[in-house]
Amino acid sequence: KYAVDGDNGTRWSSNFVDDAWLLVDLGKAYTINKVVLNWEGAYGKAYKIQTSTDGKNWTTVKNVTDGKGGEETITFDATKARYVRMQGVERALPYGYSLWEMGVYEAAKVETPIFSIPSGTYSKALNVNISSNTKGVEIRYTTDGSTPNEKSNLYVPSIKISKNTTLKAIAYRKGMIDSPVA
């Protein structure tokens, strides 16, 4: 309880062994992509951040081999999890692992793509631009009405539309939840 109480004056510590872990139960499944470890002096030189939806089957989302101690922010691809653990592999000091706090953060969602289309009736081809209010995204689109995915056409400004078309787009950014389809 001391690793998640919000008090940097209390701490969790393990026995003096390499193979030790700390588990956080989020209470229900969330889509997460970041863990922040605030180490006391005894930190992990090597450790894994692992996630699970059932508390039994674990997936390693980040393998840290160069732990520095202090406050370490570990990011990874967005994943659904109810349980998150720091699985110690190698201690930096002869003591156990010791954490002031362990924070788990929900992944942010990419904003829905926006089409820039002038209103009116057109007698010639039209250039359509697609953007997102989320910076650094990759936009994929389709022009046949199908739902776009990671293998759909990559948007490179702009798209020329010359007939009646159903244009759909989705935006991706590594470590974030995909946008809704526009």
mmCIF file of N, CA and C in Angstrom, residues 1 25 73 131:
data_model
loop_
_atom_site.group_PDB
_atom_site.id
_atom_site.type_symbol
_atom_site.label_atom_id
_atom_site.label_comp_id
_atom_site.label_asym_id
_atom_site.label_seq_id
_atom_site.Cartn_x
_atom_site.Cartn_y
_atom_site.Cartn_z
ATOM 1 N N LYS A 1 0.818 -1.213 0.000
ATOM 2 C CA LYS A 1 0.000 0.000 0.000
ATOM 3 C C LYS A 1 0.851 1.264 0.000
ATOM 4 N N ASP A 25 -3.061 -3.529 -8.420
ATOM 5 C CA ASP A 25 -4.361 -3.915 -8.952
ATOM 6 C C ASP A 25 -5.136 -2.628 -9.210
ATOM 7 N N THR A 73 10.541 7.174 -15.791
ATOM 8 C CA THR A 73 9.295 7.103 -16.539
ATOM 9 C C THR A 73 9.463 6.065 -17.635
ATOM 10 N N SER A 131 -6.601 16.331 -41.219
ATOM 11 C CA SER A 131 -5.689 16.695 -40.123
ATOM 12 C C SER A 131 -6.216 16.110 -38.814
#
